PDB file of C-alpha atoms and ligand atoms in Angstrom:
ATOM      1  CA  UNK A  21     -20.650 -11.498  15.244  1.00  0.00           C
ATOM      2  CA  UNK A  22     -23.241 -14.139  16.636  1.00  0.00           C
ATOM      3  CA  UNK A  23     -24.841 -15.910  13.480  1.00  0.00           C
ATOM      4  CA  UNK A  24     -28.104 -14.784  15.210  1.00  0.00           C
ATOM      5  CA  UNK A  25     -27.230 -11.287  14.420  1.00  0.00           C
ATOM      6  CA  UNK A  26     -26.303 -11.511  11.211  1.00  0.00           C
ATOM      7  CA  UNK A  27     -29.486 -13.494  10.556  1.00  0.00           C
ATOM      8  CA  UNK A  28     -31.656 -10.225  11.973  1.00  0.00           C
ATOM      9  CA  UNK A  29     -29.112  -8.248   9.546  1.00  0.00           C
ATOM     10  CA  UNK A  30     -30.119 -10.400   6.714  1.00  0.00           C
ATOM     11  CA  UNK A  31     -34.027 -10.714   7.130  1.00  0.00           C
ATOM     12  CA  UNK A  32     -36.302  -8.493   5.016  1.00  0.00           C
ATOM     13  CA  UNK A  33     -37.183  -6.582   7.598  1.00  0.00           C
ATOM     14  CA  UNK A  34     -33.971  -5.248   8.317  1.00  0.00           C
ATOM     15  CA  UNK A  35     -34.138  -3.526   4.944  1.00  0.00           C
ATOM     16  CA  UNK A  36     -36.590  -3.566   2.497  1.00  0.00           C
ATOM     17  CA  UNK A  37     -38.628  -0.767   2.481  1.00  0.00           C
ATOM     18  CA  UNK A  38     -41.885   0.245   0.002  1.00  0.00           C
ATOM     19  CA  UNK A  39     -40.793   2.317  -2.680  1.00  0.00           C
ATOM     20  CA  UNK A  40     -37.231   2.410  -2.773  1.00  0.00           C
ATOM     21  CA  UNK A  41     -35.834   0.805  -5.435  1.00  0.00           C
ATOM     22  CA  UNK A  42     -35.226  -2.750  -6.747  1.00  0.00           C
ATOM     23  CA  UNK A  43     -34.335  -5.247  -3.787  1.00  0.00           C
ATOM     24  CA  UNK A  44     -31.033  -6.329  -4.969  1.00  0.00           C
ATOM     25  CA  UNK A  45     -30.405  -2.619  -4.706  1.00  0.00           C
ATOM     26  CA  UNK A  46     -31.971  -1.995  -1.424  1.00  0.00           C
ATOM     27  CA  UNK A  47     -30.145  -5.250   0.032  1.00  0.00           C
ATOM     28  CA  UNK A  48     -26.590  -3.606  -1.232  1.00  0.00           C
ATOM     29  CA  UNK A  49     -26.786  -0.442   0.145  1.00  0.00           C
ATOM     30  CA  UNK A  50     -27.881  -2.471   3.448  1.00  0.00           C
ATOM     31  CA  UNK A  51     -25.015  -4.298   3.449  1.00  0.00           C
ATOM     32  CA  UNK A  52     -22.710  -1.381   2.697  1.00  0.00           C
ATOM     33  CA  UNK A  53     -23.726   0.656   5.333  1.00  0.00           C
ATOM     34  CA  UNK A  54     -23.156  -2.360   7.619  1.00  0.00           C
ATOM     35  CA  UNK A  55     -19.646  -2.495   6.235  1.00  0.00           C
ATOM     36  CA  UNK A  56     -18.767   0.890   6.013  1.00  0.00           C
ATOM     37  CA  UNK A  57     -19.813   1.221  10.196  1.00  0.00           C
ATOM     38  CA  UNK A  58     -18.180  -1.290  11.086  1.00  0.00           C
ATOM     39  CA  UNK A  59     -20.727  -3.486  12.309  1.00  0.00           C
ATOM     40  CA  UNK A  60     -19.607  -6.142   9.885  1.00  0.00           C
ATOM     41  CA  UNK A  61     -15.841  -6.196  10.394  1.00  0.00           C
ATOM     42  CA  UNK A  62     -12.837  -6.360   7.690  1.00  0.00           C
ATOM     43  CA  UNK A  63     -12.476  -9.983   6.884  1.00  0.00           C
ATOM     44  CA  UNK A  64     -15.788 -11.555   8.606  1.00  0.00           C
ATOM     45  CA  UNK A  65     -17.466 -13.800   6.406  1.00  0.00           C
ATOM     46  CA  UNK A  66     -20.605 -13.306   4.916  1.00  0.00           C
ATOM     47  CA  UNK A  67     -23.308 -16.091   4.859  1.00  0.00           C
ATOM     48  CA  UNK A  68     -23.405 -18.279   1.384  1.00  0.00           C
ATOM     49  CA  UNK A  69     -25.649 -17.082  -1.140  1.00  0.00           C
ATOM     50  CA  UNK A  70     -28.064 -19.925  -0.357  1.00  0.00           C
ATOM     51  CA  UNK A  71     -28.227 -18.997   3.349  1.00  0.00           C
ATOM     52  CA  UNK A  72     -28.965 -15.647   2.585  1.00  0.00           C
ATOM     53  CA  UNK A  73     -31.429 -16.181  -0.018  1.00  0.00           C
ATOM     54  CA  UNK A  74     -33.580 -18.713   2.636  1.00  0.00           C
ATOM     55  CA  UNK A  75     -32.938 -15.713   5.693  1.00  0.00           C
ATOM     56  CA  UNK A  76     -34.044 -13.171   3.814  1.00  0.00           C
ATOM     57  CA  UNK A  77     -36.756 -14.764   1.602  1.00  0.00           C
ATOM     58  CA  UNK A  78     -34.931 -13.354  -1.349  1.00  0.00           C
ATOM     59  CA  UNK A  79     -34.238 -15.246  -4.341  1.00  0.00           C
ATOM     60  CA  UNK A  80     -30.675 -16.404  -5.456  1.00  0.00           C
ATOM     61  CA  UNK A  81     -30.608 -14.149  -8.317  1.00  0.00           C
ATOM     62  CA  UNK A  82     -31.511 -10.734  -6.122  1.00  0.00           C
ATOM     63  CA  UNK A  83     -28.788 -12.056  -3.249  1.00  0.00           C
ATOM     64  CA  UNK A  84     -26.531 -12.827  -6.227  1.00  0.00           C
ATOM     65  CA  UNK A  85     -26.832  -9.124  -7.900  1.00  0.00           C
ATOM     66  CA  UNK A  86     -26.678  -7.558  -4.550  1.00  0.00           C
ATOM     67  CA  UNK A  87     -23.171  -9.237  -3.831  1.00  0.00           C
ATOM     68  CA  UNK A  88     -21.689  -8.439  -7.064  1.00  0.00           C
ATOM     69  CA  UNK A  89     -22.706  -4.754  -6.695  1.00  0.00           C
ATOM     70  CA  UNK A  90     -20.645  -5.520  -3.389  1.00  0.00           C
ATOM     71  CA  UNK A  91     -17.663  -6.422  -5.711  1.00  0.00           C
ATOM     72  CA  UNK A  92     -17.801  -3.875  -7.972  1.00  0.00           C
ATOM     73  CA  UNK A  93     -17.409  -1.269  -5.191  1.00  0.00           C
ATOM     74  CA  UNK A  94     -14.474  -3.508  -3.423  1.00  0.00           C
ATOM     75  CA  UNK A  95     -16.885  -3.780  -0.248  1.00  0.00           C
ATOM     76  CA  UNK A  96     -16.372  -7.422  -0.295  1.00  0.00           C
ATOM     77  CA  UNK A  97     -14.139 -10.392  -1.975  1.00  0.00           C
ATOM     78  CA  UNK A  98     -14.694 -13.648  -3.571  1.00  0.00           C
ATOM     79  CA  UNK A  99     -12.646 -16.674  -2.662  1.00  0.00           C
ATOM     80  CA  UNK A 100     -12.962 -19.476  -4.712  1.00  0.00           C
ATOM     81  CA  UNK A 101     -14.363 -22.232  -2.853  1.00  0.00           C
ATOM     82  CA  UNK A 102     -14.463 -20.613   0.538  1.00  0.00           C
ATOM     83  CA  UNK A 103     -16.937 -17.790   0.344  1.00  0.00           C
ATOM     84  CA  UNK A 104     -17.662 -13.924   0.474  1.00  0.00           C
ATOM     85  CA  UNK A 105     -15.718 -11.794   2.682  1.00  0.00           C
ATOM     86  CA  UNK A 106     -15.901  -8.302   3.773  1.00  0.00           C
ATOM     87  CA  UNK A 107     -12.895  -6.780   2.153  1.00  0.00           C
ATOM     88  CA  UNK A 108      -9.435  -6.560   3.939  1.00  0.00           C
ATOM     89  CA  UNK A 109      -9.179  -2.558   5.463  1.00  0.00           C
ATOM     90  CA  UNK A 110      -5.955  -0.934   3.985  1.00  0.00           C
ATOM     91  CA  UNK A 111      -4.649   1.211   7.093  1.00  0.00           C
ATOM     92  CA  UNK A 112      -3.362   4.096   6.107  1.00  0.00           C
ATOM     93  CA  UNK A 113       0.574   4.905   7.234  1.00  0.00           C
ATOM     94  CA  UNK A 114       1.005   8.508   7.632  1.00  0.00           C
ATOM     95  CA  UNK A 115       4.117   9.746   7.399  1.00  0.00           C
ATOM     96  CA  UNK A 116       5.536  13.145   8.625  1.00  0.00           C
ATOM     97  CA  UNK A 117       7.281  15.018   5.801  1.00  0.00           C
ATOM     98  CA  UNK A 118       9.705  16.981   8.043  1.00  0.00           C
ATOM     99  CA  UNK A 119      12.061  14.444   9.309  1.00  0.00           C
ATOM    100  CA  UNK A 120      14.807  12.327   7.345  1.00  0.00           C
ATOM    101  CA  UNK A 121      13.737   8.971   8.223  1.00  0.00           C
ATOM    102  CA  UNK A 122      14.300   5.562   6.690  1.00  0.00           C
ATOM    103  CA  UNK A 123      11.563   3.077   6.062  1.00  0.00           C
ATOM    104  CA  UNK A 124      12.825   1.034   8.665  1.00  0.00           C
ATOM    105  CA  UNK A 125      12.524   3.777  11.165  1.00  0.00           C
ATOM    106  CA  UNK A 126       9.164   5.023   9.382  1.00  0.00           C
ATOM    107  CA  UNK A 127       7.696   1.839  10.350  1.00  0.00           C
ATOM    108  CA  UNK A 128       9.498   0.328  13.887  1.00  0.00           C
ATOM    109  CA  UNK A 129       7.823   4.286  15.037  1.00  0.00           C
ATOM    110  CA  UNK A 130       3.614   2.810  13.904  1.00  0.00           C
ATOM    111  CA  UNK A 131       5.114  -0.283  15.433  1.00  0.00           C
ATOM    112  CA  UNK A 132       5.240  -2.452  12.462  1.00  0.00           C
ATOM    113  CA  UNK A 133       7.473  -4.546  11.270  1.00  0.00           C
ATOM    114  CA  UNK A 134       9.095  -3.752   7.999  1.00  0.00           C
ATOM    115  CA  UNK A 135      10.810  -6.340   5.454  1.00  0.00           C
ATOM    116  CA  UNK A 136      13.230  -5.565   2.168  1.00  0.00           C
ATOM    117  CA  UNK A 137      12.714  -8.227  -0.584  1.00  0.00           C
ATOM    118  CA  UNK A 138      15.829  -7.185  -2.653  1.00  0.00           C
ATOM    119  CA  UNK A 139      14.613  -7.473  -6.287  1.00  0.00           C
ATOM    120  CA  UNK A 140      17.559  -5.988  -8.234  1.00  0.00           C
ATOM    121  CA  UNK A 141      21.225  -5.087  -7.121  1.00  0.00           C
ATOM    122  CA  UNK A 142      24.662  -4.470  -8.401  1.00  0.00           C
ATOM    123  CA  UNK A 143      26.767  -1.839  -9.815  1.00  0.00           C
ATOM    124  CA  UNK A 144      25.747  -0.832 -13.597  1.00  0.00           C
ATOM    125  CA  UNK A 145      26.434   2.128 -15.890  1.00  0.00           C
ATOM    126  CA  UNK A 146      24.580   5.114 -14.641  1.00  0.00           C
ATOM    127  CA  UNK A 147      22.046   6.744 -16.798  1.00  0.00           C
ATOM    128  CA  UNK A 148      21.765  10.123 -17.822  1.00  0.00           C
ATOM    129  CA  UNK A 149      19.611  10.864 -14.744  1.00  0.00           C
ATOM    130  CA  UNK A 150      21.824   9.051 -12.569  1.00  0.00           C
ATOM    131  CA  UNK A 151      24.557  11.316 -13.533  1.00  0.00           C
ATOM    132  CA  UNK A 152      23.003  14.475 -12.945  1.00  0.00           C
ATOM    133  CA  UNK A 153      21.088  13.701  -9.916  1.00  0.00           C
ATOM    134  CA  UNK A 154      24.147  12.232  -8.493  1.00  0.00           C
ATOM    135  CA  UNK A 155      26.931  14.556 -10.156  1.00  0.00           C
ATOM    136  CA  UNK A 156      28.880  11.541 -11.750  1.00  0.00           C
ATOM    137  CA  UNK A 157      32.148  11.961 -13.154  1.00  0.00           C
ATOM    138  CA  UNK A 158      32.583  10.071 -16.666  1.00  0.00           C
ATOM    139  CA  UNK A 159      33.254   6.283 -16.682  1.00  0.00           C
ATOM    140  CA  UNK A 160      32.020   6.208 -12.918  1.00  0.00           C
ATOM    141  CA  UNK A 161      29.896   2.811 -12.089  1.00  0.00           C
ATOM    142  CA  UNK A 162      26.834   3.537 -10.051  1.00  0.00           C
ATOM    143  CA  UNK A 163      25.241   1.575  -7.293  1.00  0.00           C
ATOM    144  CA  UNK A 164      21.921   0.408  -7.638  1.00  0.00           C
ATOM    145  CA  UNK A 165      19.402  -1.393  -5.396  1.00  0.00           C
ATOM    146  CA  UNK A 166      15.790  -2.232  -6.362  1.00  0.00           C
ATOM    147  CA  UNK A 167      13.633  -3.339  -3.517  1.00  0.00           C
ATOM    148  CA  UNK A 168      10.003  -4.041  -2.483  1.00  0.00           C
ATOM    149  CA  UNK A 169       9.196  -2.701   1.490  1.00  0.00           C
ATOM    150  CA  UNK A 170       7.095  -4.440   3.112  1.00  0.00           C
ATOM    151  CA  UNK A 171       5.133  -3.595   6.588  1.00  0.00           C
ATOM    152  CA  UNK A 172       3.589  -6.196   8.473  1.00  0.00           C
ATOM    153  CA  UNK A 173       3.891  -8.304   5.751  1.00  0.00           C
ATOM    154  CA  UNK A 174       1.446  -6.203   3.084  1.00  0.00           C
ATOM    155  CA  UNK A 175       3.536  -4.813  -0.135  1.00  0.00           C
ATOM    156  CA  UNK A 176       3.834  -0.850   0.419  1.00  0.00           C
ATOM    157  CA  UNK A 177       6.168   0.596  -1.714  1.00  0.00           C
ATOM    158  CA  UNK A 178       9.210  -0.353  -4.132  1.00  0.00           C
ATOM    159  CA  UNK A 179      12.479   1.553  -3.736  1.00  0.00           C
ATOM    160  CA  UNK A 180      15.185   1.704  -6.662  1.00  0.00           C
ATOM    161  CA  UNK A 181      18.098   3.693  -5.071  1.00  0.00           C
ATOM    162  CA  UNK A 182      20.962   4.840  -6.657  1.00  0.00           C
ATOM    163  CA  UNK A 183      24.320   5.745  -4.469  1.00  0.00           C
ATOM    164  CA  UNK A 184      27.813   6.247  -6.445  1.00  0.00           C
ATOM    165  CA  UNK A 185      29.978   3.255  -5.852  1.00  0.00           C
ATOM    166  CA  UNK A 186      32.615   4.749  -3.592  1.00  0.00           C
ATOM    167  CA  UNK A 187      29.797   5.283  -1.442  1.00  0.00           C
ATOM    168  CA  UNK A 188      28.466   1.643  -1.635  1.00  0.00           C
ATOM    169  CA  UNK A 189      30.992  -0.756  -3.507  1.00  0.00           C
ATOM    170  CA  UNK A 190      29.299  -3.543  -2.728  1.00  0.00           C
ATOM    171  CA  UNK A 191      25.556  -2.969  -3.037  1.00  0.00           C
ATOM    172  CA  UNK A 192      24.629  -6.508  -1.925  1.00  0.00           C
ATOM    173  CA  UNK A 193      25.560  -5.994   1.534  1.00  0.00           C
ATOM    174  CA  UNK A 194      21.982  -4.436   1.393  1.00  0.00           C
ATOM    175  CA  UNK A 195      19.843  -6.991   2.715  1.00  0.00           C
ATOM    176  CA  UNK A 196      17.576  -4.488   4.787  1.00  0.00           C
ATOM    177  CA  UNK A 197      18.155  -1.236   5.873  1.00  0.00           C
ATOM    178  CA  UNK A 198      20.169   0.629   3.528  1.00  0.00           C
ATOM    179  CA  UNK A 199      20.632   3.676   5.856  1.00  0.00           C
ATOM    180  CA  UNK A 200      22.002   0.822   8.070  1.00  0.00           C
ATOM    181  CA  UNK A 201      24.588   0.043   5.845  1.00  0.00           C
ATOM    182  CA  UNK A 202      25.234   3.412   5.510  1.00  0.00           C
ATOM    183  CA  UNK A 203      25.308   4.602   8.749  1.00  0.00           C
ATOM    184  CA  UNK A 204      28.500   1.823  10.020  1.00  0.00           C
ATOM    185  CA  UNK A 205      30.636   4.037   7.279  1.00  0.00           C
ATOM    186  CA  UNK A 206      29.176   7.652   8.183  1.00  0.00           C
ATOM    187  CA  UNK A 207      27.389   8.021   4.821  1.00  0.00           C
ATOM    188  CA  UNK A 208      23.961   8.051   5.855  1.00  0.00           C
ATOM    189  CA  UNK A 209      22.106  10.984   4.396  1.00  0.00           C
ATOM    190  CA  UNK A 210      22.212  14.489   7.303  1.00  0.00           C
ATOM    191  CA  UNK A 211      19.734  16.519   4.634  1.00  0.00           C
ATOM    192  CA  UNK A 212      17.467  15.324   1.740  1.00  0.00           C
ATOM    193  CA  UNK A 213      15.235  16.844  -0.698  1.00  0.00           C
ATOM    194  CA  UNK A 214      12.279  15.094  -1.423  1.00  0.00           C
ATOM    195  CA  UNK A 215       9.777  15.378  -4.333  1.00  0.00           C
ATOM    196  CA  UNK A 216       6.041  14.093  -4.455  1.00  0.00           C
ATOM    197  CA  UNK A 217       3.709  13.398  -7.352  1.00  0.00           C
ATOM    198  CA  UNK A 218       1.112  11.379  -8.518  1.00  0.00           C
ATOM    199  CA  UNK A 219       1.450   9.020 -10.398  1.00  0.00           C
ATOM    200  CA  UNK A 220      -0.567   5.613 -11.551  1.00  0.00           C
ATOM    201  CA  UNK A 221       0.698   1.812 -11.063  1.00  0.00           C
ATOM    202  CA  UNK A 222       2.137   0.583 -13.728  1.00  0.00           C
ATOM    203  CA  UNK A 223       1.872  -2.923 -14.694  1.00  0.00           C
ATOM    204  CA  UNK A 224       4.887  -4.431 -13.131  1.00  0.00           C
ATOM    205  CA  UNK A 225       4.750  -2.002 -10.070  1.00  0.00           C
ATOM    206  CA  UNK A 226       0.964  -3.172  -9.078  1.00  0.00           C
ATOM    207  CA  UNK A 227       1.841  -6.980  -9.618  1.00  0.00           C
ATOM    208  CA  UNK A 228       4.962  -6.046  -7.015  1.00  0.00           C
ATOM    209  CA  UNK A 229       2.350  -4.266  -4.998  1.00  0.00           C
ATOM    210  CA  UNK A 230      -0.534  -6.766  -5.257  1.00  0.00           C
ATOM    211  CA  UNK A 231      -2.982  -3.553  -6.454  1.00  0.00           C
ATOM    212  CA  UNK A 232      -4.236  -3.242  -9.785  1.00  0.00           C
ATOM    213  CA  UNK A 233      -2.417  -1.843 -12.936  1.00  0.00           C
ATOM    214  CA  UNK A 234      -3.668   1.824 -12.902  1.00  0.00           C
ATOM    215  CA  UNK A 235      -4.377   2.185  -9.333  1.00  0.00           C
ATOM    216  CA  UNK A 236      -3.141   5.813  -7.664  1.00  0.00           C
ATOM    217  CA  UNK A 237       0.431   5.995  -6.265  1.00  0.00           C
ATOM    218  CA  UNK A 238       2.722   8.219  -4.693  1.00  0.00           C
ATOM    219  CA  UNK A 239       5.687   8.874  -6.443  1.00  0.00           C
ATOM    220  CA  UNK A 240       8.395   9.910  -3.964  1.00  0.00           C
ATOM    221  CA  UNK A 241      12.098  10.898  -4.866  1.00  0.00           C
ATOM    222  CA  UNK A 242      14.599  11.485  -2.651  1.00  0.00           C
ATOM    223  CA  UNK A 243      18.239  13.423  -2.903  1.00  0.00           C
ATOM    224  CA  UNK A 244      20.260  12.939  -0.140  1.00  0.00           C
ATOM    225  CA  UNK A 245      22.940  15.318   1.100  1.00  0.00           C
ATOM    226  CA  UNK A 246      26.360  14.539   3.107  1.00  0.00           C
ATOM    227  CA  UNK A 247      27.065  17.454   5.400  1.00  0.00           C
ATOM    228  CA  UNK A 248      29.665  18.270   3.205  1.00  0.00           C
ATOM    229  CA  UNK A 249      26.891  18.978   0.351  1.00  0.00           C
ATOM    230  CA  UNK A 250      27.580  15.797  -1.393  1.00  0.00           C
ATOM    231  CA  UNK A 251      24.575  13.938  -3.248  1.00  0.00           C
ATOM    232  CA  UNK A 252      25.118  10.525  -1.892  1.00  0.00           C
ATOM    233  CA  UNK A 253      21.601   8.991  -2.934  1.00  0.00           C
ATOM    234  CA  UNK A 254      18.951   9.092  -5.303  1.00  0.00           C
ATOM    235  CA  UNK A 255      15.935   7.074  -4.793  1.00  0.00           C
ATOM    236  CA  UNK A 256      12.581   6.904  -6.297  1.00  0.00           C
ATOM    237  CA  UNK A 257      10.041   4.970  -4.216  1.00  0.00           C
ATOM    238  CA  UNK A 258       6.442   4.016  -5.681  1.00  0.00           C
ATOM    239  CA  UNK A 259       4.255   3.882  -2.781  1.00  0.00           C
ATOM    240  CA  UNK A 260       0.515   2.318  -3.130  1.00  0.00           C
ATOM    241  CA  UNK A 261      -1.516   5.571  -2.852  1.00  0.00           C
ATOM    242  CA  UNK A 262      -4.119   3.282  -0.884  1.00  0.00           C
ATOM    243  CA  UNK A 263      -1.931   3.074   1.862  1.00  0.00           C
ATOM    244  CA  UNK A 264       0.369   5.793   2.378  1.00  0.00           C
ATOM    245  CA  UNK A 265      -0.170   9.269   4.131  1.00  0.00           C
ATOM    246  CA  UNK A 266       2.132  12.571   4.206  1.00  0.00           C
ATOM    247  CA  UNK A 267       1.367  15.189   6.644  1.00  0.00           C
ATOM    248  CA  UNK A 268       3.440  18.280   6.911  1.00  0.00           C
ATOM    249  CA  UNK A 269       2.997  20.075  10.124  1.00  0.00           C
ATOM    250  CA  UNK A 270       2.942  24.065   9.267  1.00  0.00           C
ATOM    251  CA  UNK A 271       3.718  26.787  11.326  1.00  0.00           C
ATOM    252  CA  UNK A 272       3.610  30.511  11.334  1.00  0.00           C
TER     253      UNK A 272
HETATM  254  C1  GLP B   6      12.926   5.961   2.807  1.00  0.00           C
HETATM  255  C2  GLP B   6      13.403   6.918   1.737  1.00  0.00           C
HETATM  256  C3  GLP B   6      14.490   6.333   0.855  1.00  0.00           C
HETATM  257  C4  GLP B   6      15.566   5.705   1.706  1.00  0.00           C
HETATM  258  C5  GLP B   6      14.959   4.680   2.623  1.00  0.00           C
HETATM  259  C6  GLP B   6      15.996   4.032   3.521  1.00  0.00           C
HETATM  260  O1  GLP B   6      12.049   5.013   2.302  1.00  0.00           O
HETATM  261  N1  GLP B   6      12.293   7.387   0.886  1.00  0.00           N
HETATM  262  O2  GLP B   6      15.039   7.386   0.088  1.00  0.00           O
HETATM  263  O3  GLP B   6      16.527   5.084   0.865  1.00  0.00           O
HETATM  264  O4  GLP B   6      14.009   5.301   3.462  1.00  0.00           O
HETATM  265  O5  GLP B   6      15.330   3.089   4.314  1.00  0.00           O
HETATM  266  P1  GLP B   6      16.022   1.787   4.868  1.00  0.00           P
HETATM  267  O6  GLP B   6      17.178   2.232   5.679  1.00  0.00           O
HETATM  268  O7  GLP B   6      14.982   1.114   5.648  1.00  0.00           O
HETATM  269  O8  GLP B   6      16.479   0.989   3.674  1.00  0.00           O
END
């Protein structure tokens, strides 16, 4: 946008009106509805707080409570140093629930490009959920991987799968696409069951995620099948509920 613009945008007469409320409030709302149009894009910058306090004939202290009502409502963002921004937009990645995809797939399909930061791998002694989800016999080492997913660069989700080990002996060969890996020895999943709840971000799981601790999340586990009936995986992927769809298609 032409600084011109945004100077008309800013000026009183662009918002205040008789009667409706304190200024700092009027000015917000003004600014939100710019921002929630899209007239002021994701990531443009705002003027400084001194710039809009001369355009608008405001004072500091009305600009000032104006912005932070911005903040508050995660309209806008506060760099140190380098000014106020209109807020990043999270686009939403919707997923169809009906096909047995992998996250690499998922996301080459929206044209993005997907990364694995392996955080955790090895082979361990399974847990008691380990063993039943993936019918363990005693004494048997499990395969684990533990992995934030990326797309286009921005922190989606973090996987931890479990496969038995005769099904993945060595699990750092898993640098990115674990249905990769699994496809070269004809283990990749033919039939999963999948299970969907809410859930909230834990501490760890929103630093991995860059969201706060608390925010909503989708909790997605996954039991995959060998045509033979075999359970082969068990994953549980946290997904940041901010930027992850499911849509089912339904039919008569
Ligand atoms: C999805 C599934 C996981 C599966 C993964 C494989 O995210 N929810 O259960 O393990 O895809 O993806 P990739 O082959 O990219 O590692």
């Amino acid at each position: 946008m032409r600084a011109a613009d945004m100077d008309e945008m800013i000026k009183q007469e662009a918002w205040l009106r008789a009667n409706a409320g304190p200024r700092y409030l009027q000015f917000s709302r003004h600014l939100s509805q710019l921002i929630k149009s899209g007239v002021l894009a994701a990531e443009a910058s705002l003027p400084s707080e001194r710039e809009m306090a001369q355009i608008s004939d405001m004072s500091r202290v009305t600009i000032r409570k104006a912005i932070e009502v911005l903040v508050a409502d995660k309209l806008v963002v506060q760099r140190r140093g380098s000014g106020t921004f209109v807020a990043p937009r999270i686009q939403k990645l919707e997923h169809s629930l009906s096909r047995l995809t992998s996250f690499t797939e998922d996301m080459l399909r929206r044209g993005k490009s997907s990364s694995s930061e392996v955080i955790a791998s090895g082979l361990f002694t399974p847990s008691p959920e380990e063993i039943v989800a993936l019918g363990l016999r005693s004494g048997e080492l499990v395969a684990r991987i533990e992995r934030l997913r990326r797309a286009d660069g921005v922190p989606l989700a973090i996987e931890r799968s479990s496969l038995p080990r005769d099904i993945l002996p060595d699990p750092s060969v898993v640098t990115t696409s674990l249905y990769d890996v699994l496809d070269k020895t004809n283990c990749r999943p033919e039939r999963a069951i999948q299970r969907i709840s809410a859930s909230l971000l834990s501490d760890e799981n929103a630093r991995l995620l860059e969201a706060e601790t608390g925010a909503p999340a989708l909790k997605i586990a996954r039991t995959g099948y060998l045509p033979t009936g075999r359970v082969i995986e068990f994953t549980t992927g946290i997904y940041r509920g901010d930027a992850y769809d499911f849509v089912a298609e339904l039919q008569t």
